[in-house]
Each structure stands twice: as structure tokens, then as C-alpha cells.
Coordinates of C-alpha atoms in Angstrom, one line a residue:
M3 CA 28.7 -35.3 -17.1
N4 CA 27.1 -33.6 -14.1
R5 CA 23.8 -32.1 -15.4
G6 CA 23.9 -29.1 -13.0
R7 CA 27.4 -28.2 -14.3
S8 CA 26.3 -28.5 -17.9
M9 CA 23.3 -26.3 -17.3
C10 CA 25.6 -23.7 -15.6
T11 CA 27.8 -23.7 -18.7
A12 CA 24.7 -23.1 -20.8
V13 CA 23.9 -20.1 -18.7
V14 CA 27.2 -18.3 -19.1
A15 CA 28.1 -19.4 -22.7
A16 CA 25.6 -21.5 -24.5
A17 CA 26.9 -22.8 -27.8
G18 CA 25.4 -20.8 -30.7
P19 CA 22.9 -18.9 -28.5
R20 CA 20.0 -17.1 -30.0
R21 CA 20.2 -13.3 -30.1
D22 CA 17.3 -12.3 -28.0
N23 CA 15.5 -9.3 -26.6
P24 CA 16.5 -9.0 -22.9
E25 CA 12.9 -7.9 -22.1
R26 CA 11.7 -11.4 -23.1
L27 CA 13.1 -13.1 -20.1
Y28 CA 11.7 -10.5 -17.7
R29 CA 8.2 -10.7 -19.2
R30 CA 8.3 -14.5 -18.9
L31 CA 9.4 -14.3 -15.2
S32 CA 7.1 -11.5 -14.2
A33 CA 4.1 -13.4 -15.6
L34 CA 4.7 -16.2 -13.0
G35 CA 3.4 -14.0 -10.1
G36 CA 0.6 -15.8 -8.3
S37 CA 0.4 -18.5 -10.9
G38 CA 2.1 -21.2 -8.7
R39 CA 4.6 -21.9 -11.5
S40 CA 8.3 -22.2 -10.7
A41 CA 10.8 -19.6 -11.7
A42 CA 13.5 -22.4 -11.9
K43 CA 11.4 -24.3 -14.4
A44 CA 10.9 -21.2 -16.5
L45 CA 14.6 -20.4 -16.5
N46 CA 15.5 -24.0 -17.4
D47 CA 12.9 -24.0 -20.2
Y48 CA 14.4 -20.7 -21.5
I49 CA 17.9 -22.3 -21.7
M50 CA 16.6 -25.5 -23.3
E51 CA 15.1 -23.3 -26.1
G52 CA 18.7 -22.4 -26.9
R53 CA 18.7 -19.0 -25.3
K54 CA 21.5 -17.4 -23.4
I55 CA 21.1 -15.8 -19.9
Q56 CA 23.6 -13.3 -18.7
K57 CA 24.0 -12.7 -14.9
Y58 CA 23.3 -9.0 -15.4
E59 CA 19.9 -10.0 -16.9
L60 CA 19.0 -12.0 -13.8
D61 CA 20.1 -9.1 -11.6
R62 CA 17.8 -6.8 -13.5
C63 CA 14.9 -9.2 -13.3
V64 CA 15.4 -9.5 -9.5
K65 CA 15.5 -5.7 -9.2
E66 CA 12.3 -5.2 -11.2
L67 CA 10.5 -8.0 -9.4
R68 CA 11.4 -6.5 -6.0
K69 CA 10.1 -3.2 -7.3
Y70 CA 6.7 -4.7 -8.1
R71 CA 6.6 -6.8 -4.9
Q72 CA 7.0 -10.2 -6.6
F73 CA 9.2 -11.4 -3.8
Q74 CA 8.7 -15.1 -4.2
T75 CA 9.6 -15.1 -7.9
A76 CA 12.7 -12.9 -7.2
L77 CA 13.8 -15.3 -4.4
E78 CA 13.4 -18.3 -6.7
I79 CA 15.6 -16.7 -9.3
M80 CA 18.4 -16.2 -6.7
E81 CA 18.0 -19.7 -5.4
W82 CA 18.3 -21.0 -9.0
M83 CA 21.4 -18.9 -9.5
E84 CA 23.0 -20.5 -6.4
F85 CA 22.0 -24.0 -7.6
R86 CA 23.6 -23.4 -11.0
K87 CA 26.8 -22.1 -9.4
I88 CA 26.5 -18.6 -10.7
N89 CA 28.7 -16.6 -8.5
Y90 CA 27.1 -14.1 -6.1
S91 CA 28.5 -10.6 -5.7
L92 CA 28.6 -9.4 -2.1
P93 CA 25.5 -7.3 -2.5
D94 CA 23.6 -10.4 -3.8
Y95 CA 23.7 -12.0 -0.4
A96 CA 22.1 -9.0 1.2
V97 CA 19.4 -8.9 -1.4
R98 CA 18.6 -12.6 -1.0
L99 CA 18.4 -12.2 2.8
D100 CA 15.8 -9.4 2.3
L101 CA 13.8 -11.5 -0.2
T102 CA 13.9 -14.5 2.2
A103 CA 12.4 -12.3 5.0
K104 CA 9.7 -11.0 2.6
A105 CA 8.8 -14.3 1.0
K106 CA 9.3 -16.8 3.9
G107 CA 9.4 -14.8 7.1
I108 CA 12.0 -13.5 9.5
E109 CA 13.0 -16.9 11.0
A110 CA 13.9 -18.1 7.5
A111 CA 16.0 -14.9 7.0
E112 CA 17.8 -15.5 10.3
S113 CA 18.5 -19.1 9.3
Y114 CA 19.9 -18.0 5.9
F115 CA 22.1 -15.4 7.6
S116 CA 23.4 -18.0 10.2
N117 CA 24.4 -20.4 7.4
L118 CA 26.3 -17.8 5.3
P119 CA 30.0 -18.2 4.8
Q120 CA 32.0 -15.9 7.0
S121 CA 33.1 -13.9 4.0
A122 CA 29.5 -13.1 3.2
K123 CA 28.7 -11.9 6.8
N124 CA 29.7 -8.4 6.1
K125 CA 28.3 -4.9 6.5
L126 CA 25.8 -5.4 3.8
T127 CA 24.2 -8.6 5.1
Y128 CA 24.3 -7.3 8.7
G129 CA 22.5 -4.2 7.4
S130 CA 20.0 -6.2 5.5
L131 CA 19.1 -8.2 8.6
L132 CA 18.9 -5.1 10.7
N133 CA 16.5 -3.6 8.1
C134 CA 14.3 -6.8 8.5
Y135 CA 14.2 -6.5 12.2
C136 CA 13.3 -2.8 12.1
K137 CA 10.5 -3.4 9.5
E138 CA 9.1 -6.1 11.7
V139 CA 9.4 -3.8 14.7
M140 CA 11.5 -6.3 16.6
E141 CA 13.2 -3.7 18.9
E142 CA 15.2 -6.0 21.1
K143 CA 16.7 -7.9 18.2
A144 CA 17.4 -4.8 16.3
L145 CA 19.2 -3.1 19.2
A146 CA 21.3 -6.3 19.9
L147 CA 22.3 -6.5 16.2
Y148 CA 23.1 -2.8 16.2
K149 CA 25.4 -3.3 19.1
K150 CA 27.1 -6.2 17.4
M151 CA 27.5 -4.2 14.2
D152 CA 29.1 -1.4 16.2
E153 CA 31.6 -3.8 17.7
L154 CA 32.5 -4.9 14.1
N155 CA 32.9 -1.3 13.0
Y156 CA 29.9 -1.6 10.6
V157 CA 28.0 1.4 11.9
D158 CA 29.5 4.0 9.6
S159 CA 26.6 5.2 7.4
A160 CA 23.2 6.9 7.7
L161 CA 21.4 3.7 6.6
V162 CA 21.9 2.0 10.0
F163 CA 20.4 5.0 11.9
N164 CA 17.7 5.5 9.4
N165 CA 16.4 2.0 10.0
L166 CA 16.5 2.5 13.8
M167 CA 14.7 5.8 13.6
A168 CA 12.0 4.3 11.3
L169 CA 11.6 1.5 13.9
Y170 CA 10.7 4.0 16.6
M171 CA 8.4 5.9 14.3
R172 CA 6.6 2.6 13.7
K173 CA 6.4 2.1 17.4
K174 CA 4.9 5.5 17.8
Q175 CA 7.8 6.7 19.9
P176 CA 9.0 9.7 17.9
E177 CA 10.8 11.1 20.9
K178 CA 13.5 8.4 20.4
V179 CA 14.4 9.7 17.0
A180 CA 16.4 12.9 18.0
P181 CA 18.9 11.0 20.1
F182 CA 19.9 8.9 17.1
V183 CA 20.4 12.1 15.1
E184 CA 22.7 13.4 17.9
E185 CA 24.6 10.1 17.8
M186 CA 25.1 10.5 14.1
K187 CA 26.5 13.9 14.5
R188 CA 28.7 12.8 17.4
R189 CA 30.2 10.1 15.0
E190 CA 30.4 12.6 12.2
I191 CA 28.1 10.5 10.0
R192 CA 26.5 12.7 7.3
L193 CA 22.7 12.8 7.5
D194 CA 21.0 12.1 4.2
T195 CA 17.6 13.2 2.9
F196 CA 15.8 10.3 4.5
S197 CA 17.5 11.1 7.9
Y198 CA 16.4 14.7 7.8
N199 CA 12.9 13.8 6.6
I200 CA 12.3 11.2 9.3
W201 CA 13.7 13.6 11.9
M202 CA 11.3 16.2 10.6
Q203 CA 8.4 13.8 10.9
S204 CA 9.3 12.9 14.5
Y205 CA 8.9 16.6 15.5
A206 CA 5.6 16.7 13.6
S207 CA 4.3 13.7 15.5
L208 CA 5.2 15.6 18.7
N209 CA 3.3 18.6 17.4
D210 CA 6.5 20.6 17.5
M211 CA 6.4 22.9 14.5
K212 CA 9.4 24.9 15.6
G213 CA 11.4 21.6 15.7
V214 CA 10.2 20.8 12.2
E215 CA 11.2 24.2 10.9
S216 CA 14.6 24.0 12.6
V217 CA 15.4 20.7 10.7
V218 CA 14.6 22.4 7.4
E219 CA 16.7 25.4 8.3
E220 CA 19.6 23.1 9.2
M221 CA 19.3 21.3 5.9
Q222 CA 19.3 24.6 4.0
S223 CA 22.3 26.1 5.9
Q224 CA 24.5 23.0 6.1
D225 CA 23.6 20.7 3.2
E226 CA 21.2 22.4 0.7
D227 CA 21.7 19.6 -1.8
E228 CA 19.7 17.3 0.6
C229 CA 16.7 19.7 0.3
D230 CA 15.0 17.9 -2.7
W231 CA 11.4 18.2 -3.8
S232 CA 10.4 15.4 -1.3
T233 CA 11.7 17.5 1.6
Y234 CA 9.4 20.4 0.8
S235 CA 6.5 18.0 0.0
N236 CA 6.9 16.4 3.4
L237 CA 7.0 19.8 5.0
A238 CA 3.9 20.8 3.1
S239 CA 2.1 17.6 4.3
I240 CA 3.0 18.4 7.9
Y241 CA 1.6 21.9 7.5
V242 CA -1.6 20.6 5.9
K243 CA -2.1 18.2 8.8
A244 CA -1.6 21.1 11.2
Q245 CA -4.1 23.2 9.1
L246 CA -1.3 25.8 8.4
Y247 CA -2.4 26.1 4.7
E248 CA -0.5 29.3 3.9
K249 CA 2.8 27.8 5.0
A250 CA 1.9 24.6 3.2
E251 CA 1.5 26.5 -0.1
V252 CA 4.9 28.2 0.4
A253 CA 6.5 24.8 0.9
L254 CA 4.8 23.5 -2.2
K255 CA 6.1 26.4 -4.3
L256 CA 9.6 25.5 -3.1
S257 CA 9.0 21.8 -4.0
E258 CA 7.9 22.8 -7.5
K259 CA 10.9 25.1 -7.9
V260 CA 13.4 22.3 -6.9
M261 CA 11.5 19.9 -9.2
M262 CA 11.7 22.3 -12.2
S263 CA 15.5 22.8 -11.7
G264 CA 16.1 19.1 -12.6
K265 CA 14.3 16.5 -14.7
P266 CA 10.6 16.6 -13.9
Q267 CA 9.2 13.4 -12.3
R268 CA 5.6 12.3 -12.6
Q269 CA 5.5 11.4 -8.9
T270 CA 6.3 15.0 -8.0
Y271 CA 3.4 16.3 -9.9
H272 CA 1.2 13.7 -8.2
F273 CA 2.3 15.0 -4.8
L274 CA 1.7 18.6 -5.7
I275 CA -1.8 17.9 -7.0
T276 CA -2.8 15.9 -3.9
L277 CA -1.4 18.4 -1.5
Y278 CA -2.8 21.5 -3.3
A279 CA -6.2 19.7 -3.1
N280 CA -5.7 19.2 0.7
T281 CA -5.1 23.0 1.0
G282 CA -8.3 23.6 -0.9
N283 CA -6.6 25.4 -3.8
L284 CA -8.5 24.4 -6.9
G285 CA -6.6 26.9 -9.1
E286 CA -3.3 25.4 -8.3
V287 CA -4.6 21.8 -8.8
K288 CA -5.6 22.7 -12.3
R289 CA -2.4 24.6 -13.0
I290 CA -0.2 21.6 -11.9
W291 CA -2.4 19.2 -13.9
E292 CA -1.9 21.2 -17.1
S293 CA 1.9 21.3 -16.4
L294 CA 1.9 17.5 -15.9
K295 CA 0.2 16.9 -19.2
L296 CA 2.7 19.1 -21.0
A297 CA 5.6 17.3 -19.3
F298 CA 4.1 13.8 -19.9
P299 CA 1.8 13.9 -23.0
D300 CA 1.3 10.2 -22.6
T301 CA -0.6 10.7 -19.4
N302 CA -1.3 7.5 -17.6
N303 CA -4.3 6.2 -15.6
I304 CA -2.7 6.9 -12.2
S305 CA -2.3 10.6 -13.1
Y306 CA -5.9 10.8 -14.1
L307 CA -7.0 9.0 -11.0
L308 CA -5.2 11.4 -8.7
V309 CA -6.6 14.5 -10.4
V310 CA -10.2 13.2 -10.4
Q311 CA -9.7 12.4 -6.7
A312 CA -8.5 16.0 -6.1
L313 CA -11.4 17.5 -8.0
C314 CA -13.9 15.2 -6.2
K315 CA -12.4 16.4 -2.8
L316 CA -12.8 20.0 -4.0
K317 CA -16.4 19.4 -5.2
D318 CA -15.6 20.7 -8.7
V319 CA -18.2 18.5 -10.5
E320 CA -17.9 20.3 -13.8
G321 CA -14.1 20.0 -13.8
L322 CA -14.4 16.3 -12.7
K323 CA -16.8 15.6 -15.6
E324 CA -14.5 17.3 -18.1
C325 CA -11.4 15.4 -16.9
F326 CA -13.2 12.1 -16.8
E327 CA -14.5 12.5 -20.4
E328 CA -11.0 13.5 -21.5
W329 CA -9.6 10.3 -19.9
Q330 CA -12.4 8.1 -21.4
S331 CA -11.6 9.3 -24.9
N332 CA -7.9 8.6 -24.7
C333 CA -7.4 5.7 -22.3
S334 CA -6.0 2.4 -23.6
S335 CA -7.3 0.4 -20.6
Y336 CA -10.4 1.2 -18.6
D337 CA -9.6 1.7 -14.9
M338 CA -12.7 1.2 -12.8
R339 CA -11.1 3.2 -10.0
L340 CA -11.7 6.4 -11.9
A341 CA -15.3 5.5 -12.6
N342 CA -15.8 4.8 -8.8
V343 CA -14.5 8.3 -7.9
V344 CA -16.9 10.0 -10.4
I345 CA -19.8 7.8 -9.2
R346 CA -19.1 8.8 -5.6
A347 CA -18.8 12.5 -6.6
Y348 CA -22.1 12.5 -8.5
L349 CA -23.9 10.7 -5.7
S350 CA -22.6 13.2 -3.2
Q351 CA -24.4 15.9 -5.2
N352 CA -27.5 13.7 -5.5
M353 CA -26.9 13.2 -9.3
Y354 CA -28.1 9.6 -9.2
E355 CA -29.0 9.4 -12.9
E356 CA -25.6 10.7 -14.0
A357 CA -23.8 8.2 -11.6
L358 CA -25.9 5.3 -12.9
L359 CA -25.0 6.2 -16.5
I360 CA -21.3 6.1 -15.6
F361 CA -21.8 2.7 -13.9
K362 CA -23.7 1.2 -16.8
D363 CA -21.1 2.4 -19.3
A364 CA -18.3 1.0 -17.1
T365 CA -20.0 -2.5 -17.1
K366 CA -19.8 -2.4 -20.9
R367 CA -16.2 -1.1 -21.2
C368 CA -14.5 -3.4 -18.7
R369 CA -14.8 -6.8 -17.0
G370 CA -14.9 -5.4 -13.5
P371 CA -15.0 -6.3 -10.7
F372 CA -17.7 -3.8 -9.8
F373 CA -18.0 -4.5 -6.1
K374 CA -16.7 -1.0 -5.0
A375 CA -19.1 0.8 -7.2
R376 CA -22.0 -1.3 -5.9
E377 CA -21.0 -0.5 -2.3
I378 CA -21.0 3.2 -3.1
F379 CA -24.6 2.9 -4.4
M380 CA -25.5 0.9 -1.2
A381 CA -24.3 3.7 1.0
Y382 CA -26.1 6.3 -1.1
F383 CA -29.5 4.5 -0.8
L384 CA -29.1 3.9 2.9
D385 CA -28.3 7.6 3.4
N386 CA -31.5 8.4 1.4
R387 CA -33.6 5.9 3.5
Q388 CA -34.1 3.5 0.6
P389 CA -33.0 0.2 2.0
D390 CA -34.6 -2.0 -0.6
L391 CA -32.5 -0.4 -3.4
A392 CA -29.4 -0.8 -1.2
I393 CA -30.2 -4.5 -0.8
S394 CA -30.7 -4.8 -4.6
Y395 CA -27.1 -3.6 -5.1
L396 CA -25.9 -6.0 -2.4
E397 CA -27.6 -8.9 -4.2
E398 CA -26.0 -7.9 -7.5
A399 CA -22.6 -7.9 -5.8
I400 CA -23.3 -11.4 -4.4
L401 CA -24.2 -12.6 -7.8
E402 CA -21.0 -11.2 -9.2
T403 CA -18.9 -12.9 -6.4
K404 CA -17.0 -16.1 -7.3
D405 CA -14.9 -18.2 -4.9
D406 CA -15.3 -15.9 -1.9
E407 CA -13.5 -13.1 -3.8
W408 CA -15.6 -10.3 -2.2
R409 CA -17.1 -9.5 1.2
P410 CA -18.8 -6.2 2.0
S411 CA -16.4 -3.7 3.7
P412 CA -16.8 -3.0 7.5
E413 CA -18.1 0.4 6.6
T414 CA -20.8 -1.0 4.4
I415 CA -21.8 -3.6 7.0
A416 CA -22.0 -0.9 9.7
A417 CA -24.1 1.3 7.4
F418 CA -26.7 -1.4 6.9
L419 CA -26.9 -2.4 10.6
N420 CA -26.8 1.2 11.8
Y421 CA -29.8 1.9 9.5
F422 CA -31.7 -1.1 10.9
E423 CA -30.9 0.1 14.4
E424 CA -32.3 3.5 13.7
T425 CA -35.5 2.0 12.2
K426 CA -35.7 -0.7 14.8
D427 CA -36.1 -3.3 12.0
I428 CA -35.1 -6.6 13.5
D429 CA -36.3 -8.8 10.6
S430 CA -34.2 -6.9 8.0
A431 CA -31.2 -7.0 10.4
E432 CA -31.5 -10.7 10.8
N433 CA -31.9 -11.3 7.1
F434 CA -28.8 -9.2 6.4
C435 CA -26.8 -11.2 9.0
K436 CA -27.9 -14.4 7.2
I437 CA -26.3 -12.9 4.1
L438 CA -23.1 -12.1 6.0
K439 CA -23.0 -15.6 7.3
R440 CA -23.1 -17.0 3.8
L441 CA -20.3 -14.7 2.9
N442 CA -18.2 -15.9 5.9
C443 CA -18.0 -12.4 7.4
L444 CA -20.2 -12.7 10.6
S445 CA -17.9 -12.0 13.5
S446 CA -18.0 -10.5 17.0
N447 CA -18.3 -6.9 15.5
E448 CA -21.3 -7.8 13.4
Y449 CA -23.0 -9.5 16.3
C450 CA -22.5 -6.4 18.3
L451 CA -24.2 -4.3 15.6
L452 CA -27.1 -6.9 15.4
L453 CA -27.7 -6.9 19.1
K454 CA -27.8 -3.1 19.1
V455 CA -30.8 -3.4 16.8
Y456 CA -32.5 -5.6 19.4
V457 CA -31.7 -3.2 22.2
A458 CA -33.1 -0.3 20.2
A459 CA -36.3 -2.2 19.5
G460 CA -36.6 -3.3 23.1
E461 CA -36.7 -7.0 22.2
F462 CA -35.0 -10.0 23.7
L463 CA -33.1 -12.7 21.9
P464 CA -33.3 -15.9 24.1
E465 CA -31.2 -18.1 21.9
I466 CA -28.3 -15.7 21.5
C467 CA -25.8 -17.7 23.6
Q468 CA -26.4 -20.8 21.5
R469 CA -26.0 -18.9 18.3
L470 CA -22.7 -17.4 19.4
K471 CA -21.5 -20.9 20.3
E472 CA -22.6 -22.4 17.0
D473 CA -21.0 -19.6 15.0
N474 CA -17.8 -19.9 17.0
I475 CA -17.9 -16.2 17.9
Q476 CA -15.2 -14.7 20.2
I477 CA -16.9 -12.9 23.1
S478 CA -15.5 -9.3 23.4
P479 CA -16.4 -7.2 26.5
E480 CA -18.8 -5.1 24.4
L481 CA -20.5 -8.2 23.0
E482 CA -20.8 -9.7 26.5
E483 CA -22.5 -6.5 27.8
L484 CA -25.0 -6.5 24.8
V485 CA -25.7 -10.2 25.4
E486 CA -26.8 -9.4 28.9
K487 CA -29.1 -6.7 27.6
V488 CA -31.0 -9.0 25.1
S489 CA -31.0 -12.2 27.3
P490 CA -34.3 -12.6 29.2
S491 CA -32.4 -14.1 32.1
R492 CA -29.9 -11.2 32.0
S493 CA -27.1 -13.8 32.0
T494 CA -24.6 -15.0 29.4
T495 CA -24.8 -18.6 30.8

């Protein structure tokens, strides 16, 4: 008997299968992410244990894995389904094409599309490939495929135009969005919420507030159902960016009203908290926060993180402390990101002892990593002209580092070297660059900052060209100019 065929039979109707919790299969597959283990082997092992797998379970696993960006595992499941002769539905081909692009690249996706049977080259798979081209900002290929789809009468939904409009927003050519809207109207294709929102964003990118407001007015007059909470949240974001805070708050009230008319969503509360913080309205931040906790008594770490970020932005240190302590007393898993926000807020108010207590407590409550917190302390001590203490936190971060898992951020590197430039401290700058070299983050940018220290100190660096060659540094125009300044011969040769 063909082993592949027998395994297929086991999938659809194993003899005497165990009754099992469908969550078990998903948990097993989701645990594969980043482990290097094969989804095919996990599925085969599952069947060999006498368990039954229904296609709808595999579909659900693929959907959830895509949601959490575990594209490789999701693709392996679909490849296993094909190998075991489990029939694909027409949408499955489109999903697999998308996963192929995300896991293996656009060329692999094109190859998969080319080798599809003619019956599977339909509106869905063409649309999936168009989406891939648009996300990769491949304008020429996207337009060519759009033309082909038009010839096949596959351009009959908003999705095609939404992809093309998003392409031009990514290309920072917002003026090319409106013509697609006009084309949709000419073809009598109904604009959906995404269509309206991206059209609105295109006007915002052109600083055309009247255009933005005209889109909202059209939605309200022609298709009010498309005016969901996200529409008004996007409108509020546009107003905030334009510093039109009163208009932003009116839009946020509308967003909240629409939200309350249906089933409340945690994400909506998050948007409201963040946007009210951006308008500077502490009272509304606290009101929405209390509403969120009433709607979702089991308040998660993400919600707490967003509200402490909002309170930090608004410099409400007392409110921040109260919220953080509330979270600490209830949290099931310690999230270092919250501690980092509080540490940053305390240090911004020169509350070093309080920040240090939070940090020490965090090191006892969780396994880290603590790199971000240490970098926050580094920046604080550099700002306060205490480079030795900043270096001590850098050394602690290096001791914590395993297998090149951490490098200081560009902002941290610049903070150190800018300080050494101000103090004309060549020795400290050189010692710092030795550390960067050990961490494999010494590049053209870092050399530019180092040479600025030499320029500030009025010193030459005769061996600079040899060092750049040994470190295989790419010479940028800025670096070349600085090399000339620190070379005694005034030459890069």
C-alpha cells in the first residue's frame, strides 16, 4: 500500500480516533515557531498517536499562525496538506501564494502561481499576487498584473484598488490615490471603509484638510455604515498631526459613540487612550482607562502598557505610579516594557532612586532581558555629565549579552560619542569604539562620530586610512570629508 495514501486516509477518517481538544493541535504547531522543527513531522507524529485531524482544524491553524506572523509554519502545513492529497478549496491557493511570498520571497510566489493548474488561476490567486507586488512596492509588475486582471474581468471589487492605492502611499505618491477612487466610481465599484480611509490619508499627506473632511462628509452622506470607529480614529490622528486638537477631540467623541453602539473592542479603547494623550487631555485618558477596565475586567499587559505610556507622555508621575502599582499587584506575567516606561518617566523627573528601585525589583521578578532599561540609565547619566556611571551600565549590558543578542541602539551610540565630542575626550571615545568593535557594530556612522571627536579636540589620526581598510568600512561622503580633516597629509590616500 502507498504510505502517502494510507496517511491521507488517517487524516480524514482514522480508525477509532481519539476524541481530542482541537486546541491541542494548534498549541503543538504554534510552538514550532523559530525552533527549526518541521510542521510536517509534528502533524505525522500527531496522527501516529492515533489522533484525527479534520481539514477545518488545519484551516484554523493556518489562519491563527498567519495572524501571529508564523508564516513558515503555516506554509509547511499547507505543503503537508497538498502532499497528503487533502483537497484545497479555491481560497486555499490564494492563501498559500501569500504565505509563499512571506516565507520564501516574491520569486517563489511567482513560481508557485505559474505552476498552478488553470482552474486555480482565478480572481483570488491573481488578487493575492497583486497584493504581494503592492506590498513589495513593485509598481511595474503590479500595474501589468492589474491590466491582465482587467482583461479577465477580475477587477470588480474594492480590494484590487485598495492594494494599488496602498502601493502609492508606500511610494509616497499620495496624489495618485484620488484617480483610483474616481476609477472605482466610474466602474460603480462600492468603496469600502479601507478605501475611504486610505483616500482620507492621501489628502492628509498632501496637507489638504478640506479634502480630508470632504471624504468624511461623503461617507456620512452616501454610506454611513462605512463610518466605523476606525474612520473617526484615523480622522482624529490626522487632526492631531496637524495640531488641530479641538477637531481631534470631536472626532474622538464620534469614534467612542460608534464604538459604544456595538460590541466594545479593546483595540478601540487603546486608540482612544493614545490619541487623547496626543491631544494633551489627561482627564479623557483617565476616563477612557476606567471605561476599559469596566468593559474588560481581565485587563491585559498591553492595555496597561498603553496607559502608562500615555501618562508618561503627559508627565502625570503620580497617576503613572498608581497605575504601575495596580498592574504589579495583579499581573500574571511581568512585562519589562512597563517597567521601562516607568523608569524613563522617573528619570525624566530626576527621580533616580525611585527608578533604580523599579529596576532592581524588575530584575528579581523576571528573567529580562534588561538591555533597554540599562540604555535608559546610560542616556540619563550622559545627560547629567556622569560618563563613568553610563559606562558602568554599558558594561552590565555587555555581561548580560549572549550570542550577539544585543547591540547598543544608534541613539545610545550617538549619545556617548556626542558627549565625548563635547568634552573633547579622545581616549574615552577610542575605548568606547573598541567596545563597539567587540560587539560588531562599528560602521561608517560610528567612525564619523569618532572622527568628530578628533576634529573637536584639534587632533590628527595618522593611521585612520589603514584602520578603515582593516575594519572594512564603506567610505561615505561625510566620512571622506572627516578623514581629510584628521589626516596630517590632508589626503585619504
